[in-house]
Structure formats: structure tokens, C-alpha cells
PDB file of C-alpha atoms in Angstrom:
ATOM      1  CA  MET A  91       9.285  -7.199 -28.111  1.00 92.00           C
ATOM      2  CA  ARG A  92      10.089  -7.256 -24.383  1.00 97.00           C
ATOM      3  CA  LYS A  93       8.400  -4.671 -22.163  1.00 98.00           C
ATOM      4  CA  LEU A  94       9.889  -2.523 -19.456  1.00 98.00           C
ATOM      5  CA  VAL A  95       7.718  -3.017 -16.343  1.00 98.00           C
ATOM      6  CA  TYR A  96       8.078  -0.806 -13.293  1.00 98.00           C
ATOM      7  CA  TYR A  97       6.997  -3.281 -10.628  1.00 98.00           C
ATOM      8  CA  ILE A  98       7.176  -1.305  -7.388  1.00 97.00           C
ATOM      9  CA  ALA A  99       5.614  -0.923  -3.911  1.00 97.00           C
ATOM     10  CA  ALA A 100       4.223   2.509  -3.275  1.00 97.00           C
ATOM     11  CA  THR A 101       2.269   4.208  -0.443  1.00 98.00           C
ATOM     12  CA  VAL A 102      -1.137   5.714  -1.080  1.00 97.00           C
ATOM     13  CA  ASP A 103       0.560   9.099  -1.118  1.00 97.00           C
ATOM     14  CA  GLY A 104       2.980   7.964  -3.860  1.00 97.00           C
ATOM     15  CA  PHE A 105       6.255   7.199  -2.087  1.00 97.00           C
ATOM     16  CA  ILE A 106       8.443   4.149  -2.629  1.00 97.00           C
ATOM     17  CA  ALA A 107      10.693   4.748   0.406  1.00 96.00           C
ATOM     18  CA  GLY A 108      11.160   7.069   3.291  1.00 95.00           C
ATOM     19  CA  PRO A 109      13.317  10.271   2.971  1.00 95.00           C
ATOM     20  CA  ASP A 110      16.506   8.333   3.868  1.00 93.00           C
ATOM     21  CA  GLY A 111      15.924   5.793   1.080  1.00 92.00           C
ATOM     22  CA  ALA A 112      16.351   2.828   3.443  1.00 91.00           C
ATOM     23  CA  ASP A 113      14.577  -0.472   2.860  1.00 92.00           C
ATOM     24  CA  PRO A 114      10.960   0.115   3.885  1.00 93.00           C
ATOM     25  CA  THR A 115      10.484  -3.650   4.477  1.00 90.00           C
ATOM     26  CA  GLY A 116      13.713  -4.174   6.417  1.00 84.00           C
ATOM     27  CA  PRO A 117      14.055  -4.691  10.162  1.00 84.00           C
ATOM     28  CA  ASP A 118      13.524  -1.013  10.901  1.00 85.00           C
ATOM     29  CA  GLY A 119      11.065  -0.452   8.074  1.00 91.00           C
ATOM     30  CA  PHE A 120       7.606   0.936   8.109  1.00 94.00           C
ATOM     31  CA  TRP A 121       6.058  -1.206   5.361  1.00 93.00           C
ATOM     32  CA  PRO A 122       3.527  -3.885   6.515  1.00 90.00           C
ATOM     33  CA  VAL A 123       4.199  -7.328   5.111  1.00 93.00           C
ATOM     34  CA  PRO A 124       1.166  -9.444   6.017  1.00 95.00           C
ATOM     35  CA  ALA A 125       0.906 -13.146   5.194  1.00 95.00           C
ATOM     36  CA  ASP A 126      -1.526 -12.691   2.320  1.00 97.00           C
ATOM     37  CA  TYR A 127       0.886 -10.235   0.680  1.00 96.00           C
ATOM     38  CA  VAL A 128       3.786 -12.713   0.851  1.00 95.00           C
ATOM     39  CA  ARG A 129       1.503 -15.525  -0.413  1.00 96.00           C
ATOM     40  CA  TYR A 130       0.424 -13.438  -3.375  1.00 97.00           C
ATOM     41  CA  LEU A 131       4.030 -12.512  -4.310  1.00 96.00           C
ATOM     42  CA  ALA A 132       5.109 -16.148  -4.041  1.00 95.00           C
ATOM     43  CA  ALA A 133       2.264 -17.333  -6.257  1.00 95.00           C
ATOM     44  CA  GLU A 134       2.129 -14.596  -8.847  1.00 96.00           C
ATOM     45  CA  TYR A 135       5.549 -13.020  -8.988  1.00 97.00           C
ATOM     46  CA  PRO A 136       8.020 -15.564  -7.408  1.00 96.00           C
ATOM     47  CA  GLU A 137      10.950 -14.149  -9.438  1.00 97.00           C
ATOM     48  CA  THR A 138      10.614 -10.830  -7.648  1.00 97.00           C
ATOM     49  CA  LEU A 139      11.355 -12.175  -4.230  1.00 96.00           C
ATOM     50  CA  PRO A 140      15.045 -11.901  -3.243  1.00 95.00           C
ATOM     51  CA  ALA A 141      17.091 -15.038  -2.845  1.00 96.00           C
ATOM     52  CA  PRO A 142      16.791 -15.265   0.980  1.00 95.00           C
ATOM     53  CA  ALA A 143      13.006 -15.048   0.833  1.00 94.00           C
ATOM     54  CA  ARG A 144      12.835 -17.591  -2.003  1.00 96.00           C
ATOM     55  CA  GLN A 145      14.978 -19.909   0.059  1.00 96.00           C
ATOM     56  CA  ALA A 146      12.912 -19.411   3.227  1.00 95.00           C
ATOM     57  CA  LEU A 147       9.692 -20.077   1.276  1.00 95.00           C
ATOM     58  CA  SER A 148      11.220 -23.032  -0.710  1.00 96.00           C
ATOM     59  CA  ILE A 149      10.517 -21.275  -3.970  1.00 95.00           C
ATOM     60  CA  THR A 150      12.389 -22.649  -6.941  1.00 92.00           C
ATOM     61  CA  ALA A 151      10.001 -21.484  -9.703  1.00 83.00           C
ATOM     62  CA  ALA A 152      11.684 -19.264 -12.290  1.00 81.00           C
ATOM     63  CA  GLY A 153       8.573 -17.101 -12.682  1.00 82.00           C
ATOM     64  CA  THR A 154       6.589 -16.243 -15.657  1.00 90.00           C
ATOM     65  CA  HIS A 155       6.975 -12.433 -15.949  1.00 97.00           C
ATOM     66  CA  PHE A 156      10.650 -11.407 -15.833  1.00 98.00           C
ATOM     67  CA  ASP A 157      14.109 -12.720 -16.559  1.00 97.00           C
ATOM     68  CA  THR A 158      15.996  -9.495 -16.010  1.00 98.00           C
ATOM     69  CA  VAL A 159      16.058  -7.041 -13.152  1.00 98.00           C
ATOM     70  CA  LEU A 160      17.257  -3.405 -13.494  1.00 98.00           C
ATOM     71  CA  GLU A 161      18.100  -1.224 -10.557  1.00 97.00           C
ATOM     72  CA  GLY A 162      19.878   1.941  -9.630  1.00 97.00           C
ATOM     73  CA  ARG A 163      22.921   2.092  -7.446  1.00 97.00           C
ATOM     74  CA  LYS A 164      21.119   3.339  -4.325  1.00 95.00           C
ATOM     75  CA  THR A 165      18.631   0.540  -4.496  1.00 95.00           C
ATOM     76  CA  TYR A 166      21.373  -1.958  -5.132  1.00 97.00           C
ATOM     77  CA  GLU A 167      23.251  -0.721  -2.086  1.00 95.00           C
ATOM     78  CA  ILE A 168      20.348  -1.601   0.163  1.00 93.00           C
ATOM     79  CA  GLY A 169      20.988  -5.246  -0.661  1.00 93.00           C
ATOM     80  CA  LEU A 170      24.748  -4.726  -0.183  1.00 94.00           C
ATOM     81  CA  ARG A 171      24.130  -3.330   3.329  1.00 92.00           C
ATOM     82  CA  ALA A 172      22.177  -6.487   4.026  1.00 90.00           C
ATOM     83  CA  GLY A 173      25.078  -8.645   2.868  1.00 93.00           C
ATOM     84  CA  LEU A 174      23.690  -9.512  -0.547  1.00 95.00           C
ATOM     85  CA  THR A 175      25.945  -8.835  -3.564  1.00 97.00           C
ATOM     86  CA  ASP A 176      23.259 -10.318  -5.813  1.00 97.00           C
ATOM     87  CA  ALA A 177      19.805 -10.450  -4.280  1.00 96.00           C
ATOM     88  CA  TYR A 178      18.414 -11.923  -7.552  1.00 97.00           C
ATOM     89  CA  PRO A 179      20.806 -14.600  -8.716  1.00 96.00           C
ATOM     90  CA  HIS A 180      17.964 -16.312 -10.560  1.00 96.00           C
ATOM     91  CA  LEU A 181      17.637 -13.265 -12.897  1.00 97.00           C
ATOM     92  CA  ARG A 182      20.010 -11.388 -15.142  1.00 97.00           C
ATOM     93  CA  HIS A 183      20.903  -8.442 -12.886  1.00 98.00           C
ATOM     94  CA  LEU A 184      21.902  -5.020 -14.129  1.00 98.00           C
ATOM     95  CA  VAL A 185      22.801  -2.084 -11.912  1.00 98.00           C
ATOM     96  CA  PHE A 186      22.905   1.396 -13.417  1.00 98.00           C
ATOM     97  CA  SER A 187      25.673   3.511 -11.880  1.00 97.00           C
ATOM     98  CA  THR A 188      28.221   6.083 -12.880  1.00 95.00           C
ATOM     99  CA  THR A 189      30.042   5.841  -9.601  1.00 95.00           C
ATOM    100  CA  LEU A 190      30.528   2.133  -9.066  1.00 95.00           C
ATOM    101  CA  THR A 191      33.692   1.091 -11.016  1.00 92.00           C
ATOM    102  CA  GLU A 192      33.695  -2.620 -10.140  1.00 94.00           C
ATOM    103  CA  SER A 193      30.768  -4.968  -9.528  1.00 96.00           C
ATOM    104  CA  PRO A 194      30.770  -6.595  -6.045  1.00 96.00           C
ATOM    105  CA  ASP A 195      29.465  -9.755  -7.705  1.00 97.00           C
ATOM    106  CA  PRO A 196      30.567 -11.352 -11.011  1.00 97.00           C
ATOM    107  CA  ALA A 197      26.946 -12.041 -11.901  1.00 97.00           C
ATOM    108  CA  VAL A 198      25.879  -8.423 -11.560  1.00 98.00           C
ATOM    109  CA  GLU A 199      26.409  -6.252 -14.650  1.00 98.00           C
ATOM    110  CA  LEU A 200      27.191  -2.613 -14.141  1.00 98.00           C
ATOM    111  CA  VAL A 201      25.873  -0.113 -16.664  1.00 98.00           C
ATOM    112  CA  ALA A 202      27.478   3.295 -16.740  1.00 97.00           C
ATOM    113  CA  THR A 203      26.002   4.351 -20.119  1.00 96.00           C
ATOM    114  CA  ASP A 204      22.704   6.075 -20.909  1.00 97.00           C
ATOM    115  CA  PRO A 205      19.907   4.065 -19.252  1.00 98.00           C
ATOM    116  CA  LEU A 206      17.441   4.799 -22.084  1.00 97.00           C
ATOM    117  CA  ALA A 207      19.819   3.503 -24.724  1.00 98.00           C
ATOM    118  CA  LYS A 208      20.521   0.393 -22.704  1.00 98.00           C
ATOM    119  CA  VAL A 209      16.841  -0.387 -22.115  1.00 98.00           C
ATOM    120  CA  ARG A 210      16.076   0.129 -25.804  1.00 98.00           C
ATOM    121  CA  GLU A 211      18.792  -2.351 -26.577  1.00 98.00           C
ATOM    122  CA  LEU A 212      17.520  -4.877 -23.976  1.00 98.00           C
ATOM    123  CA  LYS A 213      14.020  -4.624 -25.361  1.00 98.00           C
ATOM    124  CA  GLN A 214      15.262  -5.896 -28.739  1.00 98.00           C
ATOM    125  CA  GLU A 215      16.747  -9.045 -27.165  1.00 97.00           C
ATOM    126  CA  ASP A 216      14.786 -12.299 -26.839  1.00 96.00           C
ATOM    127  CA  GLY A 217      13.402 -13.098 -23.411  1.00 96.00           C
ATOM    128  CA  LYS A 218      10.790 -12.218 -20.824  1.00 97.00           C
ATOM    129  CA  ASP A 219      10.017  -8.677 -19.730  1.00 98.00           C
ATOM    130  CA  LEU A 220      12.403  -6.403 -17.922  1.00 98.00           C
ATOM    131  CA  TRP A 221      11.677  -5.630 -14.290  1.00 98.00           C
ATOM    132  CA  LEU A 222      12.543  -2.164 -13.156  1.00 98.00           C
ATOM    133  CA  ILE A 223      12.812  -2.477  -9.387  1.00 97.00           C
ATOM    134  CA  GLY A 224      13.779   1.163  -8.830  1.00 91.00           C
ATOM    135  CA  GLY A 225      14.802   3.382  -7.449  1.00 93.00           C
ATOM    136  CA  GLY A 226      12.899   6.563  -8.169  1.00 96.00           C
ATOM    137  CA  GLU A 227      15.755   8.327  -9.908  1.00 96.00           C
ATOM    138  CA  LEU A 228      16.263   5.510 -12.392  1.00 98.00           C
ATOM    139  CA  ALA A 229      12.525   5.202 -12.894  1.00 98.00           C
ATOM    140  CA  GLY A 230      12.437   8.933 -13.658  1.00 97.00           C
ATOM    141  CA  ALA A 231      15.216   8.535 -16.175  1.00 97.00           C
ATOM    142  CA  LEU A 232      13.456   5.595 -17.834  1.00 98.00           C
ATOM    143  CA  TYR A 233       9.990   7.097 -17.745  1.00 97.00           C
ATOM    144  CA  PRO A 234       9.780   7.430 -21.545  1.00 96.00           C
ATOM    145  CA  GLU A 235      10.444   3.680 -21.962  1.00 97.00           C
ATOM    146  CA  ILE A 236       8.165   2.266 -19.300  1.00 98.00           C
ATOM    147  CA  ASP A 237       5.461   0.129 -20.948  1.00 98.00           C
ATOM    148  CA  ARG A 238       3.696  -1.104 -17.823  1.00 98.00           C
ATOM    149  CA  LEU A 239       3.347  -0.128 -14.166  1.00 98.00           C
ATOM    150  CA  ILE A 240       2.546  -2.697 -11.586  1.00 98.00           C
ATOM    151  CA  VAL A 241       1.991  -0.804  -8.351  1.00 98.00           C
ATOM    152  CA  LYS A 242       1.842  -2.754  -5.127  1.00 98.00           C
ATOM    153  CA  LEU A 243      -0.188  -0.102  -3.332  1.00 97.00           C
ATOM    154  CA  GLY A 244       0.260  -0.446   0.405  1.00 96.00           C
ATOM    155  CA  PRO A 245      -2.530   0.684   2.764  1.00 97.00           C
ATOM    156  CA  LEU A 246      -0.400   3.378   4.333  1.00 97.00           C
ATOM    157  CA  THR A 247       0.756   6.948   3.953  1.00 98.00           C
ATOM    158  CA  ILE A 248       4.097   8.408   5.079  1.00 97.00           C
ATOM    159  CA  GLY A 249       3.828  12.088   4.344  1.00 97.00           C
ATOM    160  CA  THR A 250       7.158  12.443   2.523  1.00 97.00           C
ATOM    161  CA  GLY A 251       9.859  10.335   1.056  1.00 97.00           C
ATOM    162  CA  ILE A 252      11.144   9.234  -2.326  1.00 96.00           C
ATOM    163  CA  PRO A 253       8.478   9.673  -5.000  1.00 97.00           C
ATOM    164  CA  LEU A 254       7.546   6.960  -7.490  1.00 97.00           C
ATOM    165  CA  PHE A 255       9.600   8.624 -10.218  1.00 97.00           C
ATOM    166  CA  GLY A 256      12.153  10.340  -8.062  1.00 95.00           C
ATOM    167  CA  ARG A 257      12.586  14.026  -7.369  1.00 92.00           C
ATOM    168  CA  THR A 258      14.023  15.064 -10.696  1.00 90.00           C
ATOM    169  CA  ALA A 259      11.635  13.472 -13.242  1.00 92.00           C
ATOM    170  CA  ALA A 260      10.464  15.735 -16.015  1.00 91.00           C
ATOM    171  CA  PHE A 261       6.865  16.940 -16.143  1.00 95.00           C
ATOM    172  CA  ASP A 262       5.330  14.639 -18.706  1.00 95.00           C
ATOM    173  CA  PRO A 263       1.619  13.804 -18.169  1.00 96.00           C
ATOM    174  CA  ARG A 264       0.641  10.361 -19.342  1.00 95.00           C
ATOM    175  CA  VAL A 265      -2.597   8.380 -19.209  1.00 96.00           C
ATOM    176  CA  TRP A 266      -2.364   4.702 -18.295  1.00 98.00           C
ATOM    177  CA  ASP A 267      -5.035   2.004 -18.868  1.00 98.00           C
ATOM    178  CA  LEU A 268      -5.881  -0.133 -15.808  1.00 98.00           C
ATOM    179  CA  THR A 269      -5.645  -3.623 -17.159  1.00 98.00           C
ATOM    180  CA  ALA A 270      -5.717  -5.691 -14.022  1.00 98.00           C
ATOM    181  CA  HIS A 271      -6.162  -5.321 -10.277  1.00 98.00           C
ATOM    182  CA  THR A 272      -6.192  -7.473  -7.194  1.00 98.00           C
ATOM    183  CA  VAL A 273      -7.071  -6.299  -3.695  1.00 98.00           C
ATOM    184  CA  LEU A 274      -5.877  -8.445  -0.831  1.00 98.00           C
ATOM    185  CA  GLU A 275      -7.801  -8.855   2.486  1.00 97.00           C
ATOM    186  CA  SER A 276      -4.960  -7.075   4.270  1.00 96.00           C
ATOM    187  CA  GLY A 277      -5.630  -3.905   2.201  1.00 97.00           C
ATOM    188  CA  ALA A 278      -2.801  -4.072  -0.313  1.00 97.00           C
ATOM    189  CA  ALA A 279      -3.779  -3.576  -3.934  1.00 98.00           C
ATOM    190  CA  PHE A 280      -1.919  -4.782  -6.952  1.00 98.00           C
ATOM    191  CA  LEU A 281      -2.663  -2.374  -9.766  1.00 98.00           C
ATOM    192  CA  THR A 282      -1.470  -3.070 -13.357  1.00 98.00           C
ATOM    193  CA  TYR A 283      -1.414  -0.165 -15.736  1.00 98.00           C
ATOM    194  CA  THR A 284      -0.494  -0.359 -19.401  1.00 98.00           C
ATOM    195  CA  ARG A 285       0.774   2.633 -21.328  1.00 95.00           C
ATOM    196  CA  GLY A 286      -2.188   4.116 -23.214  1.00 86.00           C
TER     197      GLY A 286
END
């Protein structure tokens, strides 16, 4: 069965974005993107790089982890503001929204139904794992179905912002098993946790 994997960048203090929800790696962002970080992503998770980055790095590999990306409307709109109606044309792309009524891109599927029910349905399909890119609100809603966390832990703190599982996630303590880890010279750590 396919797994739901929350593959997300987070600060040491547990935030995935600043209070405004803007792209932390964008032109006005605060997230460091050193060369070894980009090399690691390109080598290990090429499918998670958006189309412009894949093109700039001459990446054509389909990737080995994911064939589907799931994101919430606010995260999707970050790409729209950058002029990308589908930042991941190499993946099946689903956007969860109850407010968008029409997809800006024919390849992007809008899902207005219950996220948990949709993910349970997707898990039954054939294919590679499902990549939950965010945001925090969607991750909080899908918390019961997340099978694996891959946290790209950045060597920074920001004090406040959007938490890993959003601001409305239910209190539900869970123990995760650390199953893999890689620490880069620049200080970023890739931590893989599997649901215990």
C-alpha cells in the first residue's frame, strides 16, 4: 500500500514558514539554500524540486519516492504568485481547497471533499508514495494518515510562524521511529521518521 509522506522543511523551532505564509526560500525568504542542500535534493529527491529548478539543474529523472504531490490551497497559491500554475508537472498534482472552484491548470486536480477520505482512497491505488508538501493546515487535517515524516531540518530558528502541523491540529501525541538521517556540511539535517 502507498504511504503518505510529509516531506517538509522545518526550522529547529518547528516552523515551516513565517507568520505571513510566504515562500521561505523565495527572493525575500529567510531560508538558507546552500549548494550541498541543492545537490542532496537533486540526487535523493529529484521529483520534489519544482519544474524551474529541475530545468535549471537539467534534471529529468522521475524520482524514486513519489508520483503524487498533495498540497493545500495556501501553499499552492505561493506557486501561483510566482507564475506557476503547476510547479510539479512531472507528478500527479492534487490541491485541497473548498474555496477554489476552478483549477488554474488542467493538470492540477482540485479536491473539495474530506482530505482524510481522499488520502485513504489514494493509498489504495497503485503507484509510488504520496508526497504531502504542506501546508500546515492540511498536514494537521491529515495527521492521522501520515505514515512517514521526512523533515528537512534547517539550521535556523525564526521565533514564530506556521507550525509543522498548523495552528489548529488536535492534541494527539505520537511516537515516531527515526529510520534514517543525513546531516549535511552546511548544517541541514534530513530526518526520516516512520510511524511507530
